[in-house]
PDB file of C-alpha atoms in Angstrom:
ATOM      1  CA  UNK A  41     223.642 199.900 -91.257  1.00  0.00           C
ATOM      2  CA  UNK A  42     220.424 200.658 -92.141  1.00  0.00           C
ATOM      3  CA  UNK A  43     221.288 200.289 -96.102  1.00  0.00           C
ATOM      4  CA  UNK A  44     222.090 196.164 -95.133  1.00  0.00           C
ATOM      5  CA  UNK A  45     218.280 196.071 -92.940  1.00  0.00           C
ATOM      6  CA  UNK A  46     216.463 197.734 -95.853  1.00  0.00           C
ATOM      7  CA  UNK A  47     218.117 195.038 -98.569  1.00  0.00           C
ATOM      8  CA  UNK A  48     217.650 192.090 -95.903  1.00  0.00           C
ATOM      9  CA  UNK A  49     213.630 192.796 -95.742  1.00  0.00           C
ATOM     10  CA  UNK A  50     213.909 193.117 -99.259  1.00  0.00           C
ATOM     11  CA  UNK A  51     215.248 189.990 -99.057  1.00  0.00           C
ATOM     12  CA  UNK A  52     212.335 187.939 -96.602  1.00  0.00           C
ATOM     13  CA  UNK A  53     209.557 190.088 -98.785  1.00  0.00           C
ATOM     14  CA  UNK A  54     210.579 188.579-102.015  1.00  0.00           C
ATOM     15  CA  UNK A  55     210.948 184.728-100.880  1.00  0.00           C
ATOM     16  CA  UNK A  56     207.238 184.945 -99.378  1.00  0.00           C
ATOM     17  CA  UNK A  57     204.663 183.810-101.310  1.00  0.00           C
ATOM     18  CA  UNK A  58     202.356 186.026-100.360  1.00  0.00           C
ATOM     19  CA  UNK A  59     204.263 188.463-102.022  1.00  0.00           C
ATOM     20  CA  UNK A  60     204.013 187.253-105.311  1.00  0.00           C
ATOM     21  CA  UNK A  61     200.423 186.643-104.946  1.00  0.00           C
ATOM     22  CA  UNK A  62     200.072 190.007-105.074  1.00  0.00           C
ATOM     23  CA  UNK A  63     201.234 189.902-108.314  1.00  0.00           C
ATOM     24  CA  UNK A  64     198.639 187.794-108.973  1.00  0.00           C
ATOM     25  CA  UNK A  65     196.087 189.991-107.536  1.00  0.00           C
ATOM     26  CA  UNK A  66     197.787 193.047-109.439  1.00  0.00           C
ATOM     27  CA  UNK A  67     197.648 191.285-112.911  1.00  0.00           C
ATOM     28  CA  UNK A  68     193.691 190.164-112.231  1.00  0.00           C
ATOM     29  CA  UNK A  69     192.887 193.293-111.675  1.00  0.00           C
ATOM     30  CA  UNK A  70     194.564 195.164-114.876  1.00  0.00           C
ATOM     31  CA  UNK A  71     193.062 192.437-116.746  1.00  0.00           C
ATOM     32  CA  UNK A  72     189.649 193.593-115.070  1.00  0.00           C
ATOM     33  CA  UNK A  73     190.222 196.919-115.784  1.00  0.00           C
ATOM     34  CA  UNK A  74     191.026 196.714-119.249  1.00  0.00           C
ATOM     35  CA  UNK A  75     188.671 194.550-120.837  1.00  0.00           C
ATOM     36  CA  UNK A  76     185.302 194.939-118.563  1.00  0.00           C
ATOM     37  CA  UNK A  77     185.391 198.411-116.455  1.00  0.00           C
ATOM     38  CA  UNK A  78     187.209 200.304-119.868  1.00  0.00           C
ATOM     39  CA  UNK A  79     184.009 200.359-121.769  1.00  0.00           C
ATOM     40  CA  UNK A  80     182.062 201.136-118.758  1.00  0.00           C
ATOM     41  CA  UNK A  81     183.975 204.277-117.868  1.00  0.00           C
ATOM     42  CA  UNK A  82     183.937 205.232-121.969  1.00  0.00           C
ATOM     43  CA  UNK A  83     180.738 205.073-122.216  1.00  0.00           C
ATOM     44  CA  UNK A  84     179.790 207.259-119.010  1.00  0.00           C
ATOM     45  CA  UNK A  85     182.622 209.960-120.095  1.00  0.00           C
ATOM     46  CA  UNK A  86     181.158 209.400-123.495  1.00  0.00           C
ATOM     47  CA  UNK A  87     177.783 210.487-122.582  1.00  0.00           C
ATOM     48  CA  UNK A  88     179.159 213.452-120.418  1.00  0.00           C
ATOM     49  CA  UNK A  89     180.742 214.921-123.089  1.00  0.00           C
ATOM     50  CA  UNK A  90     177.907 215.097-124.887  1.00  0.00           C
ATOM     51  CA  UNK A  91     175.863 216.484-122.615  1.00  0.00           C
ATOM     52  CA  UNK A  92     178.304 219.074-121.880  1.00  0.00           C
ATOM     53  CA  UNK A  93     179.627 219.581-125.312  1.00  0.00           C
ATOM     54  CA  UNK A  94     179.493 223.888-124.863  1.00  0.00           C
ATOM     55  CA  UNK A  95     181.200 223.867-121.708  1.00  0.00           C
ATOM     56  CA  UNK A  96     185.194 223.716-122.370  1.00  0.00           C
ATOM     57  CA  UNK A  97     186.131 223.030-118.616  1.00  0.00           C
ATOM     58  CA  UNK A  98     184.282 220.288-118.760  1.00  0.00           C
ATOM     59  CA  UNK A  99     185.102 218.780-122.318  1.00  0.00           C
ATOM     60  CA  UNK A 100     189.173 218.816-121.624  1.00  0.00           C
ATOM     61  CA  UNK A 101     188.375 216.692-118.614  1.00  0.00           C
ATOM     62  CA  UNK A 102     186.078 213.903-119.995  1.00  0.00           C
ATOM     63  CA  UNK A 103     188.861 213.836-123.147  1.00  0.00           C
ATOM     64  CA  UNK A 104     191.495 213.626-121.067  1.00  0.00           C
ATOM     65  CA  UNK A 105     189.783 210.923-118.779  1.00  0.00           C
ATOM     66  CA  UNK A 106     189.075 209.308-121.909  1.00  0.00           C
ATOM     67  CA  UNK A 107     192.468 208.690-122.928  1.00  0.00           C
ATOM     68  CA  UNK A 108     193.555 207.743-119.440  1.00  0.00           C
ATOM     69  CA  UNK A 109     190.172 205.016-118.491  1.00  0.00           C
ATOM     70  CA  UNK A 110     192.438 202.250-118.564  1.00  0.00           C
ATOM     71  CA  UNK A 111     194.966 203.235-115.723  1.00  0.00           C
ATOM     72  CA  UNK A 112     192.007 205.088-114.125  1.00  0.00           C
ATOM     73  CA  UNK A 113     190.069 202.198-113.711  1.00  0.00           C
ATOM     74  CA  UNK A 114     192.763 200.068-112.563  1.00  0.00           C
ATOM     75  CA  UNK A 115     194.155 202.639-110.510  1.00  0.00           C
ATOM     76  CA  UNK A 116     190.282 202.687-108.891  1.00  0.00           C
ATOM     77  CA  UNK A 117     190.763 199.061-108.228  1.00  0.00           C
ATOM     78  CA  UNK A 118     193.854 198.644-107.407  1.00  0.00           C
ATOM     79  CA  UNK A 119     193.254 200.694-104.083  1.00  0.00           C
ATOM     80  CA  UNK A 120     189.593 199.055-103.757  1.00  0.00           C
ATOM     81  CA  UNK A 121     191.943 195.544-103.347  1.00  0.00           C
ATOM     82  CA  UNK A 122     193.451 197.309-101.188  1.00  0.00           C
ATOM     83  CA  UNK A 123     190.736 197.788 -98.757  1.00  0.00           C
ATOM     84  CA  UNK A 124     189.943 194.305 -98.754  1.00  0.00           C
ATOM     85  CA  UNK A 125     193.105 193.172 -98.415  1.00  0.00           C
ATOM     86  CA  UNK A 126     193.526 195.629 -95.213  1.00  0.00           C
ATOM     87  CA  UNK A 127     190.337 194.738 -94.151  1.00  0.00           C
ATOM     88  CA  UNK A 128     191.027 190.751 -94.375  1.00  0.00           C
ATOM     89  CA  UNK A 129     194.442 191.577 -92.436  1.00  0.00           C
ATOM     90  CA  UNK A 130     196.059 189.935 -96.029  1.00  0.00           C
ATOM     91  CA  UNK A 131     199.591 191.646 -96.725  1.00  0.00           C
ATOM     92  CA  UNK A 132     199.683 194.237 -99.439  1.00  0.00           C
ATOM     93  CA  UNK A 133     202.737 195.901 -99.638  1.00  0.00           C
ATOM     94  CA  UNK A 134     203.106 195.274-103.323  1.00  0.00           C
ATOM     95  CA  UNK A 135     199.778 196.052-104.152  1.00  0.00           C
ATOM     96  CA  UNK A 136     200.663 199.643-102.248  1.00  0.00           C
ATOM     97  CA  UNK A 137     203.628 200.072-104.735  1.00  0.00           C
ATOM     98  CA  UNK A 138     201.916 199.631-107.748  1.00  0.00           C
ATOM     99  CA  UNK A 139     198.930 202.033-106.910  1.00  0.00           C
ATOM    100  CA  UNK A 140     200.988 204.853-105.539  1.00  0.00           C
ATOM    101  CA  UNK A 141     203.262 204.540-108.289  1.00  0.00           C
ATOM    102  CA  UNK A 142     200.129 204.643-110.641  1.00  0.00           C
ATOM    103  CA  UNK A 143     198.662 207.164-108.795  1.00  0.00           C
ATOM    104  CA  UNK A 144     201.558 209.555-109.315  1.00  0.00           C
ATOM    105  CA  UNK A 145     201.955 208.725-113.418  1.00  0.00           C
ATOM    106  CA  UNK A 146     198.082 208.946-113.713  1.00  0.00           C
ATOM    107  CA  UNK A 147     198.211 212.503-111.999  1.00  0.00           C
ATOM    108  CA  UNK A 148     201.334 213.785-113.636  1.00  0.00           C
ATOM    109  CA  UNK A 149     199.913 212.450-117.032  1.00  0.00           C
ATOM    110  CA  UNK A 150     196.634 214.598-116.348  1.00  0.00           C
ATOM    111  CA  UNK A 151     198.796 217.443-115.466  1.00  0.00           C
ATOM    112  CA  UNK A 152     200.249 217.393-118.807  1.00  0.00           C
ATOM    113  CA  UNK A 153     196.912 217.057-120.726  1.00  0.00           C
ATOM    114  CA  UNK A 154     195.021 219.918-118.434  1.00  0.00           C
ATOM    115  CA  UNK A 155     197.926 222.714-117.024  1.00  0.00           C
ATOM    116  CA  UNK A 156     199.564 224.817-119.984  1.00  0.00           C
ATOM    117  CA  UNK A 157     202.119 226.492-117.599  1.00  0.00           C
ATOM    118  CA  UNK A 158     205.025 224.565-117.694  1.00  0.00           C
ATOM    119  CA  UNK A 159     206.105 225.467-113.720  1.00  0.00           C
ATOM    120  CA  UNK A 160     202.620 223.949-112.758  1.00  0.00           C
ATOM    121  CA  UNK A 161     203.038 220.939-114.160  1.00  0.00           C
ATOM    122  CA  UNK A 162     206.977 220.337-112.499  1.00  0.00           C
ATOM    123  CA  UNK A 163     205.493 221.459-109.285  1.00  0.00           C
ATOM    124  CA  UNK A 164     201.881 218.739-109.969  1.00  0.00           C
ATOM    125  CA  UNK A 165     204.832 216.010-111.014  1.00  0.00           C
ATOM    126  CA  UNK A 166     207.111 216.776-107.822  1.00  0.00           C
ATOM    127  CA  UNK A 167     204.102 216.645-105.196  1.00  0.00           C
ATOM    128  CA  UNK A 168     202.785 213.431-107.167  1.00  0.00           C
ATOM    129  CA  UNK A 169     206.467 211.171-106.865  1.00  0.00           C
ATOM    130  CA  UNK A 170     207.029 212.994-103.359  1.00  0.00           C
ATOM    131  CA  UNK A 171     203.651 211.287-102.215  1.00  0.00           C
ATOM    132  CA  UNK A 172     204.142 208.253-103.722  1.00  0.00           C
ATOM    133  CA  UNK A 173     207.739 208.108-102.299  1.00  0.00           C
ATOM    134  CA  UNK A 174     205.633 208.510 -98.844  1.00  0.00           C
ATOM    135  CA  UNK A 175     203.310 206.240 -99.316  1.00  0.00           C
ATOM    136  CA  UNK A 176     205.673 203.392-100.058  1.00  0.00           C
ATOM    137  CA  UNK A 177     208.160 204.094 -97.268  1.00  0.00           C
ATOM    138  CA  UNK A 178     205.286 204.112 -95.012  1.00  0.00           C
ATOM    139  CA  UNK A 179     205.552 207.805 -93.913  1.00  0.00           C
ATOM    140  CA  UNK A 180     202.641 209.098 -95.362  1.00  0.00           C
ATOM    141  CA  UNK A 181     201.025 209.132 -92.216  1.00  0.00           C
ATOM    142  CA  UNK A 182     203.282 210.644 -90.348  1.00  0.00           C
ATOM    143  CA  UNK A 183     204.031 213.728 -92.560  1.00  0.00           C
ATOM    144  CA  UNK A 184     200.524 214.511 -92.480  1.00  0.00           C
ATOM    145  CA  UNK A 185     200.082 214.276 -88.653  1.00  0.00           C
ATOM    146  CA  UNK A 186     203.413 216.448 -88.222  1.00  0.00           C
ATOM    147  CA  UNK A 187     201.927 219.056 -90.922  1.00  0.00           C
ATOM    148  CA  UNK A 188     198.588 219.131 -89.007  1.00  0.00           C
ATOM    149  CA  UNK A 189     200.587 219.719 -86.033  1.00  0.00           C
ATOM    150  CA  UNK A 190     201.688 222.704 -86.621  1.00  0.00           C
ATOM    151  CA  UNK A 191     198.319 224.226 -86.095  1.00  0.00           C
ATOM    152  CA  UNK A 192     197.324 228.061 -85.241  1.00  0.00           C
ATOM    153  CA  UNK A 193     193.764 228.723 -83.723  1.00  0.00           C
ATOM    154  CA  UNK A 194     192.575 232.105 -85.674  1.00  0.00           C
ATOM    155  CA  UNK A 195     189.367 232.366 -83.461  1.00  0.00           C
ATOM    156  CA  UNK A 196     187.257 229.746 -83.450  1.00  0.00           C
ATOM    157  CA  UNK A 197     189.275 227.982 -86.634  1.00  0.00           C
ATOM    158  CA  UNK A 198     192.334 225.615 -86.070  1.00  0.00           C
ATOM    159  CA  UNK A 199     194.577 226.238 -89.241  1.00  0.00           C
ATOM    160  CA  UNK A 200     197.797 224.171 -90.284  1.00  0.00           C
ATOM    161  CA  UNK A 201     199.443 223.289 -92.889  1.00  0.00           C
ATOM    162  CA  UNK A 202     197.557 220.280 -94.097  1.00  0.00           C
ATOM    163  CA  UNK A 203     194.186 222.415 -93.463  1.00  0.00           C
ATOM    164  CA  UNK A 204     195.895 224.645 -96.025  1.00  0.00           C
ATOM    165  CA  UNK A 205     196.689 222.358 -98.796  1.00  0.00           C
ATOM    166  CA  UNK A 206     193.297 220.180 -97.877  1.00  0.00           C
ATOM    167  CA  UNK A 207     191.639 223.941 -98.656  1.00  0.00           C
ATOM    168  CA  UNK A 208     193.721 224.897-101.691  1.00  0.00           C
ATOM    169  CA  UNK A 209     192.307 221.657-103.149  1.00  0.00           C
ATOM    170  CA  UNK A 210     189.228 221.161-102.322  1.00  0.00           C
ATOM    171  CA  UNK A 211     188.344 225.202-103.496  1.00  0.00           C
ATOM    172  CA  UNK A 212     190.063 224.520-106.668  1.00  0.00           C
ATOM    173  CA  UNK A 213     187.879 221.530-107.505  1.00  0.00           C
ATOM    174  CA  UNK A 214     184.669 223.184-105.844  1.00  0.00           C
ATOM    175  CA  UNK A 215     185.033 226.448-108.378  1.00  0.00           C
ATOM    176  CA  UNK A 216     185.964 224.280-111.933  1.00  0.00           C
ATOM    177  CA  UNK A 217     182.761 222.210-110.773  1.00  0.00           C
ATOM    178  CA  UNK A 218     180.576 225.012-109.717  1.00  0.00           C
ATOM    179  CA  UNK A 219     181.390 227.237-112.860  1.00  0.00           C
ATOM    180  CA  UNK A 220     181.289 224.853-114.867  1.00  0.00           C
ATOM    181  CA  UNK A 221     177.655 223.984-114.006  1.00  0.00           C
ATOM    182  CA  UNK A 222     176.944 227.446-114.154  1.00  0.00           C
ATOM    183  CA  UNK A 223     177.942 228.119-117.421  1.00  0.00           C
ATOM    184  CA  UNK A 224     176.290 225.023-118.774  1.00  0.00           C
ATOM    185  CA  UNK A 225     172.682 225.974-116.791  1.00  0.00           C
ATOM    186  CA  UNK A 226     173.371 229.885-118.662  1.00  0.00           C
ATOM    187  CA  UNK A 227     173.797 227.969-122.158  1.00  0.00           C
ATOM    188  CA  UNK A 228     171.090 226.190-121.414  1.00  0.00           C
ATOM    189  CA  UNK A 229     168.688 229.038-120.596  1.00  0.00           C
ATOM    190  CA  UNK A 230     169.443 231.231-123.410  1.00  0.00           C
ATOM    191  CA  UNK A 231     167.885 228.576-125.473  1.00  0.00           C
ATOM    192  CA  UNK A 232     164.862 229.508-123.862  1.00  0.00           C
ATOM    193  CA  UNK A 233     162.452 231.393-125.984  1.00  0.00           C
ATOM    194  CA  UNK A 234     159.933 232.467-123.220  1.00  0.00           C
ATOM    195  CA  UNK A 235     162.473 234.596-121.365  1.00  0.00           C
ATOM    196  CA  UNK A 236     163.992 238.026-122.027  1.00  0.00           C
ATOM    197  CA  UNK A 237     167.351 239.001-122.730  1.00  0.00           C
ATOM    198  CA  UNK A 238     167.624 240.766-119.203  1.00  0.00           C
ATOM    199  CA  UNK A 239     165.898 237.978-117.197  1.00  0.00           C
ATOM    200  CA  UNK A 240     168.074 235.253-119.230  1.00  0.00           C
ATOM    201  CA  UNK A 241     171.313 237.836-117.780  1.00  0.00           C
ATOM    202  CA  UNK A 242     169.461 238.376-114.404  1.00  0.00           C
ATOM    203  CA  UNK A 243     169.403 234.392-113.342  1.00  0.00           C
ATOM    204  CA  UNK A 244     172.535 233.661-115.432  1.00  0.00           C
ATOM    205  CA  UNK A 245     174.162 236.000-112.527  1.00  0.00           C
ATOM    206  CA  UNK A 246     172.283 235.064-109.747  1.00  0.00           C
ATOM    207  CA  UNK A 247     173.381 231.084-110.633  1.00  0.00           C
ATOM    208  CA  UNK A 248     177.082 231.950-110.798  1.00  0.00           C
ATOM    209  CA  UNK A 249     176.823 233.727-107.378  1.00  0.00           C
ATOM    210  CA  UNK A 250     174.759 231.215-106.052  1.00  0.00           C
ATOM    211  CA  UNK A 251     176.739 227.940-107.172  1.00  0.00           C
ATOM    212  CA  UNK A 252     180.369 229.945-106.480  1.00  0.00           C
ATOM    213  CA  UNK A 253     178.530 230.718-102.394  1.00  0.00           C
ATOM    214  CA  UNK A 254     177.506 227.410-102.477  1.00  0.00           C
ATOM    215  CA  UNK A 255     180.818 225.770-103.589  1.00  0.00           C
ATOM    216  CA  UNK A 256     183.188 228.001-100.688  1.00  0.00           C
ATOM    217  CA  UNK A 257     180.930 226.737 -98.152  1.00  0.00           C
ATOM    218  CA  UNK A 258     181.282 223.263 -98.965  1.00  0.00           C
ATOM    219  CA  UNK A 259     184.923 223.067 -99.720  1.00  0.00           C
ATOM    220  CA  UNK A 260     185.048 224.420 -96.369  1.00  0.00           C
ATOM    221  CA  UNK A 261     183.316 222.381 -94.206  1.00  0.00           C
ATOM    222  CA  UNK A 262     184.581 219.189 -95.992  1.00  0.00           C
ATOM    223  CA  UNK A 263     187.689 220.252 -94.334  1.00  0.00           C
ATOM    224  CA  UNK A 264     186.431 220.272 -91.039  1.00  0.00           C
ATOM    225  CA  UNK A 265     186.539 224.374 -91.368  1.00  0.00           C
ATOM    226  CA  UNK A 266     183.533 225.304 -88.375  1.00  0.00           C
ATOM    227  CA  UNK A 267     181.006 227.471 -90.427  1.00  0.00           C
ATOM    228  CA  UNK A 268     179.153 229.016 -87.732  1.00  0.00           C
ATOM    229  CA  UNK A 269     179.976 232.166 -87.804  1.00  0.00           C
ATOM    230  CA  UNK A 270     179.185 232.876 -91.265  1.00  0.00           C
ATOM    231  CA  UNK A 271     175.403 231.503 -90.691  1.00  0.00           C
ATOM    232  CA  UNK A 272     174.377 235.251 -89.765  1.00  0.00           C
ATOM    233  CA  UNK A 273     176.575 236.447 -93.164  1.00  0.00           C
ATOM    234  CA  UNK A 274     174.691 233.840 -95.458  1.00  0.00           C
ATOM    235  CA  UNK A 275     171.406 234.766 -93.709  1.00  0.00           C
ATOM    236  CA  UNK A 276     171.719 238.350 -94.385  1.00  0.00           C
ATOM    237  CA  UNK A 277     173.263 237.736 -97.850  1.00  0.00           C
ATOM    238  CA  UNK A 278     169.972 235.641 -98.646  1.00  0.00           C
ATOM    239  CA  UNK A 279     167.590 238.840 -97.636  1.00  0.00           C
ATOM    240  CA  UNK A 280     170.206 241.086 -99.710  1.00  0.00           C
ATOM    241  CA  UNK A 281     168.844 239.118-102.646  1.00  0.00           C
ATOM    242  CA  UNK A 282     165.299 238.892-101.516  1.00  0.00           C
ATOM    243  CA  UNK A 283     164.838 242.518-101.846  1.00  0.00           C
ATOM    244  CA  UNK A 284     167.106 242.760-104.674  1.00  0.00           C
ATOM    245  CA  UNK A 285     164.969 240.328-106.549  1.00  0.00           C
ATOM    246  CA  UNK A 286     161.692 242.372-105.142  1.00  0.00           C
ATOM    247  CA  UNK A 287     162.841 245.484-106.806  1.00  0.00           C
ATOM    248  CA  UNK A 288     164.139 244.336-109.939  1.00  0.00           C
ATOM    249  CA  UNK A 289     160.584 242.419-110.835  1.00  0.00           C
ATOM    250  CA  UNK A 290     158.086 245.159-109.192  1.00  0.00           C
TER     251      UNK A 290
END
């Protein structure tokens, strides 16, 4: 059965030593992590913070990063042995384990510190132990070839199911970055004593639009989304605020 071929590779993995010089490999790295990259990562959140002490979006990350730099940095390398190890054809099964398992605390345990809704968070949890589960079983892969499989062409634009959730993700980080810079760069220039109330409001606008454009467009073509076609929109767009910009100063 296949319950008595799982348990007898269980079996050959454990009495390799390879295997538990993984362990080895696992416990270096922690150590690593802890006592050398820690203060690293503290002090670079540390100085974020600072410098973005007005803008709240921002702030709840760094804190929450804060609190979680030890299994961040491990979890960073963790996967970075990884890479070696693939790359030196050295077995790493157990090394796999541990990160995706880590992976899918560290992301639930963000979850909990960032989402308020409750749903969210079950549904961030879920996804996070469902990829792990993946990942270890080796079928990672494979899921994400059968999602992009199922593929529609809507014009010129293949779309599938990974495309989706590769879009759903990369727009939600693209927008918390991009209005989050634009809020700090408004903060920033009503501090300004040189400017006027409506010029301060005039630019303030202009920057959301601008970083918000900016931000679809590249969560969109770091999908491998063919932006093309909307070269004509964005050049027209760009006159649209030429002259807009030509009547509001003359």
């Amino acid at each position: 059965s296949q319950a008595m071929q799982l348990i007898e590779q269980v079996k050959v993995l454990v009495i390799e030593p390879a295997f538990w010089m993984q362990f080895l490999i696992i416990g270096v790295v922690f150590a690593v992590s802890r006592w050398l990259l820690r203060p690293l990562l503290l002090r670079g959140l540390t100085g974020l913070s600072k410098r973005t002490a007005r803008v709240s979006s921002f702030t709840r990350v760094w804190k929450a990063l804060e609190d979680t730099a030890t299994p961040l940095g491990w979890l960073l390398l963790q996967w970075l042995a990884i890479k070696v190890a693939t790359h030196f054809k050295y077995d790493h099964r157990a090394m796999v384990i541990i990160a995706s398992l880590l992976t899918a605390w560290l992301l639930i345990r963000l979850a909990s510190m960032l989402v308020s809704n409750l749903a969210l968070q079950r549904f961030i949890a879920w996804t996070a132990w469902l990829v792990a589960a993946l990942n270890i079983f080796g079928w990672l892969t494979p899921t994400m070839e059968l999602l992009d499989s199922w593929a529609v062409n809507i014009g010129a634009i293949r779309v599938s199911p990974l495309t989706a959730i590769k879009v759903a993700f990369s727009l939600w980080f693209a927008l918390w970055l991009a209005t989050g810079a634009a809020s700090l760069i408004e903060r920033r220039m009503n501090k300004m004593p040189a400017s006027n109330a409506a010029t301060r409001v005039l630019f303030a606008k202009l920057t959301r639009i601008i970083f918000i454009s900016v931000a679809i467009l590249v969560a969109l073509s770091s999908v491998g989304i063919d932006l093309t076609a909307l070269a004509l929109y964005s050049g027209a767009l760009g006159v649209g605020f030429g002259f807009g910009l030509q009547k509001i100063f003359s």
